[in-house]
CSV table of C-alpha atoms in Angstrom, one decimal:
chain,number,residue,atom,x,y,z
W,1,UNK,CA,0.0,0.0,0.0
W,2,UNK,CA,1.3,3.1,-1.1
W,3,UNK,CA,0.8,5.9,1.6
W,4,UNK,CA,-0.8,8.8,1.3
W,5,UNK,CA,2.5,11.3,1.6
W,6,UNK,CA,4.6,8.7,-1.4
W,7,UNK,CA,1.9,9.5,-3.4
W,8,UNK,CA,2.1,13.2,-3.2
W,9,UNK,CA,5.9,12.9,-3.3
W,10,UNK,CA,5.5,10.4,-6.8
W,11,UNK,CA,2.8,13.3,-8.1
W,12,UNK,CA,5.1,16.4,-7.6
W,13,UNK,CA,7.4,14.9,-10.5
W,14,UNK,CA,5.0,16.5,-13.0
W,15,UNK,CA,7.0,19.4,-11.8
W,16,UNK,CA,10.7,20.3,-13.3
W,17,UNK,CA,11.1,22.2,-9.9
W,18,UNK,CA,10.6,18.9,-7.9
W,19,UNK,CA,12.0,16.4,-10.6
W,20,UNK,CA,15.6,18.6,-9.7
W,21,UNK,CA,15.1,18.6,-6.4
W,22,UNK,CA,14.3,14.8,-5.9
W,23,UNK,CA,16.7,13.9,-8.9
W,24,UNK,CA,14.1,11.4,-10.1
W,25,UNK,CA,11.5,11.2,-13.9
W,26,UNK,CA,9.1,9.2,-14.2
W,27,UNK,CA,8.4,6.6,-17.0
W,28,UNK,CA,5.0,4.6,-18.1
W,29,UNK,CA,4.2,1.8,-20.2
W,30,UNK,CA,6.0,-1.8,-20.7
W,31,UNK,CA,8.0,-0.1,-23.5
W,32,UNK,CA,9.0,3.1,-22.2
W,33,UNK,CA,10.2,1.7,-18.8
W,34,UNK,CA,11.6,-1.5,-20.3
W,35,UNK,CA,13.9,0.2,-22.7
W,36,UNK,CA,15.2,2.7,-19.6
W,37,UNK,CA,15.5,-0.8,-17.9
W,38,UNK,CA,18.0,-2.0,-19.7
W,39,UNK,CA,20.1,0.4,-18.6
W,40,UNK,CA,20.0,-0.8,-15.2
W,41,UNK,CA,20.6,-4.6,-15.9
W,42,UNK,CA,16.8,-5.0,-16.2
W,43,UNK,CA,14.5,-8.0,-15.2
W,44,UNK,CA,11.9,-9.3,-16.9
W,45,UNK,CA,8.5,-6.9,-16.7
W,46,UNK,CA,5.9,-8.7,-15.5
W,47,UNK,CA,2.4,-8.5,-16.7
W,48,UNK,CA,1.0,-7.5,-13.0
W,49,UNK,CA,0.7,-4.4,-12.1
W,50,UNK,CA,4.0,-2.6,-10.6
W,51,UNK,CA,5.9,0.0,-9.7
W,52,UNK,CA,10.0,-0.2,-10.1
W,53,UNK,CA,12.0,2.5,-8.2
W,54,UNK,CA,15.4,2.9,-9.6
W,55,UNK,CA,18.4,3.9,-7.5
W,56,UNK,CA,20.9,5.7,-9.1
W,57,UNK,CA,23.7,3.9,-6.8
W,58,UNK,CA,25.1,0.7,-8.0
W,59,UNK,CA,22.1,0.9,-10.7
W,60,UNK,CA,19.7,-1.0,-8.0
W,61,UNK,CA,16.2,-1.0,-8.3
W,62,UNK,CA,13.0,-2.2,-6.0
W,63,UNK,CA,9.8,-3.7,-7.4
W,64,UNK,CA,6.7,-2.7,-5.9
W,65,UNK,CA,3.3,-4.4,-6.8
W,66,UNK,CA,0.5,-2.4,-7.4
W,67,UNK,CA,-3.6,-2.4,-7.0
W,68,UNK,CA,-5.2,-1.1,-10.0
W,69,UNK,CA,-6.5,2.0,-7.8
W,70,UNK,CA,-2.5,3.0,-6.8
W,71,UNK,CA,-1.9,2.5,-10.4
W,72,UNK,CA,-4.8,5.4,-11.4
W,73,UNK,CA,-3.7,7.7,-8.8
W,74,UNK,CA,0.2,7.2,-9.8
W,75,UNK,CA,-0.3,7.5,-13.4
W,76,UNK,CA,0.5,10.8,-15.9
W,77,UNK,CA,-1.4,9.1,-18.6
W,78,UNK,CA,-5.1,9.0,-19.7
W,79,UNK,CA,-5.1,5.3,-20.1
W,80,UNK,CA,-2.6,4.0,-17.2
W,81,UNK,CA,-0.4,1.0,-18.6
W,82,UNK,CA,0.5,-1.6,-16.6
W,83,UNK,CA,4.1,0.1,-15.5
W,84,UNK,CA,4.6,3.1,-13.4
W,85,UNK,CA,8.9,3.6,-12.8
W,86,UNK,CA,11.1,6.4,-11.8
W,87,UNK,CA,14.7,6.6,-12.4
W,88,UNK,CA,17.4,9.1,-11.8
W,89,UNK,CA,17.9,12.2,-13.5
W,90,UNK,CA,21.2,12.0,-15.4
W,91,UNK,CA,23.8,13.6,-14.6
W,92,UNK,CA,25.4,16.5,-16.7
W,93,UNK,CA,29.0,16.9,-15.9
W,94,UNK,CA,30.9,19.9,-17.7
W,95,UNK,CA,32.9,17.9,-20.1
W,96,UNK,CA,29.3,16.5,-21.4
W,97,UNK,CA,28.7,19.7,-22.3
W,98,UNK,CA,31.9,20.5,-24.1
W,99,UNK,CA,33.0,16.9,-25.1
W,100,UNK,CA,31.6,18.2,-29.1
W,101,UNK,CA,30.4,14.9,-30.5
W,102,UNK,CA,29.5,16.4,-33.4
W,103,UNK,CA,32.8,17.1,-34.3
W,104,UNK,CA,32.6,13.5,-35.5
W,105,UNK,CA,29.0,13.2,-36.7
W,106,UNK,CA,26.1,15.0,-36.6
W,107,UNK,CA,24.2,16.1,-33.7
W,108,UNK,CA,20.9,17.9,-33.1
W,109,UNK,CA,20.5,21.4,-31.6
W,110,UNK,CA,17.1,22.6,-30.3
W,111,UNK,CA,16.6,26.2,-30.0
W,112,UNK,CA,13.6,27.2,-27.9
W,113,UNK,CA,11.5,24.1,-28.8
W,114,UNK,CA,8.2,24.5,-26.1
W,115,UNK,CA,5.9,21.3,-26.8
W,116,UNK,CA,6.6,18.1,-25.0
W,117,UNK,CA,5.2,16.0,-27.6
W,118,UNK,CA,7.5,17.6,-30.5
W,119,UNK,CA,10.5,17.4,-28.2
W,120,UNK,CA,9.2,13.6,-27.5
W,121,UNK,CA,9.6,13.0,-31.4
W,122,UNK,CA,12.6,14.5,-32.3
W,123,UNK,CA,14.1,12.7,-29.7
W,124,UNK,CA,12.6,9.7,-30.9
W,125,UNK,CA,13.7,10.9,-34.5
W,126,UNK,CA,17.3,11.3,-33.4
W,127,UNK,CA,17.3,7.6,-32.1
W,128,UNK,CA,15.8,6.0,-35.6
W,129,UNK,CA,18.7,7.9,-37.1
W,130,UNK,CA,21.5,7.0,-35.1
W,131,UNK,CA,21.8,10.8,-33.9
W,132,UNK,CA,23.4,10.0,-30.2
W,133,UNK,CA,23.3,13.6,-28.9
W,134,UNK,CA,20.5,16.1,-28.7
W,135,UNK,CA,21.9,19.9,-27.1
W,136,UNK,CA,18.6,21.5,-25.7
W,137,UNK,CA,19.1,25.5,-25.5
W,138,UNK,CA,17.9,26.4,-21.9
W,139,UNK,CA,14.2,27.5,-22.7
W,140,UNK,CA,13.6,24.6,-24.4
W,141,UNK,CA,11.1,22.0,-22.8
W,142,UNK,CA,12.0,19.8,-20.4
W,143,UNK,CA,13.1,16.6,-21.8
W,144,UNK,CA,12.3,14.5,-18.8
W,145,UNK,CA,8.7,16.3,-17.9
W,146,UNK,CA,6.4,12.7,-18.0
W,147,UNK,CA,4.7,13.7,-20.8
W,148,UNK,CA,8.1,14.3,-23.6
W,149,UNK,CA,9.4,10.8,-22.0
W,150,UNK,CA,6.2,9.3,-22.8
W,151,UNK,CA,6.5,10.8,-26.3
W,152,UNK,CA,9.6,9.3,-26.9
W,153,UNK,CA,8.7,6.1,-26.9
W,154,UNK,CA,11.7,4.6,-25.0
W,155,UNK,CA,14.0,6.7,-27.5
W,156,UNK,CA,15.0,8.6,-24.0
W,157,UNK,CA,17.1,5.9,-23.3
W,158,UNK,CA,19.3,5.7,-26.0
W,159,UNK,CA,20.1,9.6,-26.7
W,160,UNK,CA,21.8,11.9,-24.1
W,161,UNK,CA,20.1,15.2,-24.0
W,162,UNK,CA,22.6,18.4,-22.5
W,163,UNK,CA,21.2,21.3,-21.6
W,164,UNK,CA,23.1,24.6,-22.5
W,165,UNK,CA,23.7,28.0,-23.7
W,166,UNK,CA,23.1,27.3,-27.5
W,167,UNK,CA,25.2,30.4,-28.4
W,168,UNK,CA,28.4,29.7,-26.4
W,169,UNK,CA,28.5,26.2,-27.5
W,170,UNK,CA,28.7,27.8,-31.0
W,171,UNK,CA,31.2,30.3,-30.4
W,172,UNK,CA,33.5,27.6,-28.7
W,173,UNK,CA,33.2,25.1,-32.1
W,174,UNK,CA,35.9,25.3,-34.4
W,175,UNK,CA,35.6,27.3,-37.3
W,176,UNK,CA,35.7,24.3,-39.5
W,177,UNK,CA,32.9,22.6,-38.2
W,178,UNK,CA,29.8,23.5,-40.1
W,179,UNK,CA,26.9,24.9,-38.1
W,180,UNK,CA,23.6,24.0,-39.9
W,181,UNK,CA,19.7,25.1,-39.2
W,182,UNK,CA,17.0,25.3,-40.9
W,183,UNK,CA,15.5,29.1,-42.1
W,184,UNK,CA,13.3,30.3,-44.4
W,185,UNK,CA,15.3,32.0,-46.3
W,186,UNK,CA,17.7,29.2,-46.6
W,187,UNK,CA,19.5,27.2,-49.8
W,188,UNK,CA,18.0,24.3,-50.7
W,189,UNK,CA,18.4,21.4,-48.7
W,190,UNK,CA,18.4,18.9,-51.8
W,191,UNK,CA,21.0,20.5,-53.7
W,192,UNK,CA,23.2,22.0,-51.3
W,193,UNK,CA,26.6,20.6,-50.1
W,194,UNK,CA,26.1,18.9,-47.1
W,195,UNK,CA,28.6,17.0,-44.4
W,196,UNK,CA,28.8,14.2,-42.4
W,197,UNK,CA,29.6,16.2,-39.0
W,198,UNK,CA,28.1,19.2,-37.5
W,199,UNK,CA,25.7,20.5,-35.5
W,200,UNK,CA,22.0,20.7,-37.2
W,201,UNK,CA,20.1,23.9,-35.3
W,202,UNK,CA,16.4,23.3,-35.0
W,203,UNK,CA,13.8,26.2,-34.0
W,204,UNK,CA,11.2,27.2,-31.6
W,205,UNK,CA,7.3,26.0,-33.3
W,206,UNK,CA,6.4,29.8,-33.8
W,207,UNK,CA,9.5,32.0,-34.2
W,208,UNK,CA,12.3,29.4,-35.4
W,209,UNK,CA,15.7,30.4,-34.9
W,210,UNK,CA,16.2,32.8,-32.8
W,211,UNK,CA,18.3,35.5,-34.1
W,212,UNK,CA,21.1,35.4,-31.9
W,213,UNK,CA,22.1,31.2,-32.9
W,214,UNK,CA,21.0,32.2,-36.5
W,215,UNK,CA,23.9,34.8,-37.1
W,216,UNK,CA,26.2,32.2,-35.9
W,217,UNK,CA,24.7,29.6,-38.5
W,218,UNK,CA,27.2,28.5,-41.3
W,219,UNK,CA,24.7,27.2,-43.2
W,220,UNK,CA,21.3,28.3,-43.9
W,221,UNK,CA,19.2,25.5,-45.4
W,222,UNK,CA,15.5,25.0,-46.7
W,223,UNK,CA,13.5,22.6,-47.2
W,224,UNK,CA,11.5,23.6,-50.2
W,225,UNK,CA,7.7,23.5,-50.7
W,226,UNK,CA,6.3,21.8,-53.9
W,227,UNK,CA,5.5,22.6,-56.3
W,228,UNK,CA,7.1,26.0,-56.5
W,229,UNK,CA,4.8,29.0,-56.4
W,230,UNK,CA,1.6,26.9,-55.3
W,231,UNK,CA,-0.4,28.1,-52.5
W,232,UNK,CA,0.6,25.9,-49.5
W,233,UNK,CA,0.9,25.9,-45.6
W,234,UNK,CA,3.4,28.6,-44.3
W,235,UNK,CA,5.6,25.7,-42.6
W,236,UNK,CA,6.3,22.4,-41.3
W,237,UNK,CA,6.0,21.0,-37.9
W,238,UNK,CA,9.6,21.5,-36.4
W,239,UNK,CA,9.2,17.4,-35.7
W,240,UNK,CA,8.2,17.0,-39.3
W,241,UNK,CA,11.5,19.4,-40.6
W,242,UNK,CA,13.9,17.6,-38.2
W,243,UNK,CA,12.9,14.4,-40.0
W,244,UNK,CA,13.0,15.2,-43.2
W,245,UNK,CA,16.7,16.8,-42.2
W,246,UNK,CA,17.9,14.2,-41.0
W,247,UNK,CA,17.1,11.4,-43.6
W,248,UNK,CA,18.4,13.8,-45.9
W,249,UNK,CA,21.7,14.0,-44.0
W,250,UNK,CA,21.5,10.0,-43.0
W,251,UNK,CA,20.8,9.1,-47.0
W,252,UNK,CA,23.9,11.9,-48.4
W,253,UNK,CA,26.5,11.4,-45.8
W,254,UNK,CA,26.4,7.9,-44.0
């Protein structure tokens, strides 16, 4: 039985002030919390209801059973399923943060990106495409709120996500590294000379790019409309555009 003060305690990590305070996400579904399992030398999932509480120490973990009613009152979701977890926040050490990855490959930059479930499918994007590393500008959406982990489908799991200042990770990238995003007064994303490595800037839904990482872009692309000069929606979904960016990038430079 789960008392009464552990389930306000569980229920405050809707809350990005309380997720950093307690150093704990939660996770749903056999999927989602399977997948994050694994990286704590998981056991099988059964198909009762239950709870697994993850310890960031030694990668331990309890497992709880659960009544259907502790299930409802645990669970984010509409439809509860099955699996209610938490797991430690990761840590983000400096040299995460200026270890440049995509000095090697490619790597994702979000700039101001505000709705979980977009953030929940560019992660998941970057994870279909072998994109390891996602760098989240500081007003973007919290990538471990319930409902972006949720979104992600497990994808979480697999792709480290580092919070920073967008613009000073710029400014400390060697010149020769490109810096790509996407604009609307950009070159053409089919025909333009793309590379292997780099750092591919994403927008915020409404605005894009803000101007301060735009004037640090090295390359401007576009993703054009067709056919040209038809009347057509003003843009893409930024979940849509990072896709469609990075198969182009995955298909080009492999």
């Amino acid at each position: 039985m789960i008392s009464k003060n552990k389930l306000k305690e569980l229920r405050q990590l809707d809350s990005k002030k309380h997720r950093r305070e307690k150093g704990l996400f939660v996770a749903e579904g056999p999927k989602v919390v399977g997948d994050l399992l694994d990286t704590f030398t998981a056991d099988t999932i059964a198909a009762t209801l239950e709870w697994w509480k993850c310890h960031p120490d030694a990668h331990s973990r309890e497992r709880f059973e659960l009544t259907p009613e502790e299930l409802d009152k645990l669970s984010f979701l509409q439809h509860p399923q099955q699996v209610f977890a938490t797991f430690p926040l990761p840590s983000q050490a400096e040299e995460e943060v200026t270890s440049m990855p995509f000095e090697k490959d490619i790597c994702l930059a979000l700039d101001g990106i505000q709705d979980p479930g977009n953030l929940g499918t560019i992660i998941r994007i970057a994870d279909w495409f072998g994109i390891n590393t996602i760098y989240c500008s500081n007003d973007t959406a919290d990538a471990f709120s319930p409902k972006v982990v949720q979104a992600t489908m497990g994808s979480i799991s697999r792709v480290r996500i580092i919070y920073t200042d967008l613009c000073q990770l710029i400014d400390k990238t060697p010149a020769n590294i490109p810096i790509y995003g996407t604009m609307l007064d950009g070159d053409d994303l089919y025909s333009t000379p793309i590379t292997s490595i780099g750092l591919l800037v994403m927008g915020n839904e409404g605005n894009g790019i803000s101007s301060s990482v735009a004037k640090r872009l090295t390359h401007k692309l576009l993703i054009p409309p067709y056919p040209p000069g038809n009347k057509k929606a003003d843009s893409l979904n930024v979940g849509m555009a990072t896709a469609i960016c990075c198969a182009e990038f995955r298909r080009r430079c492999k």
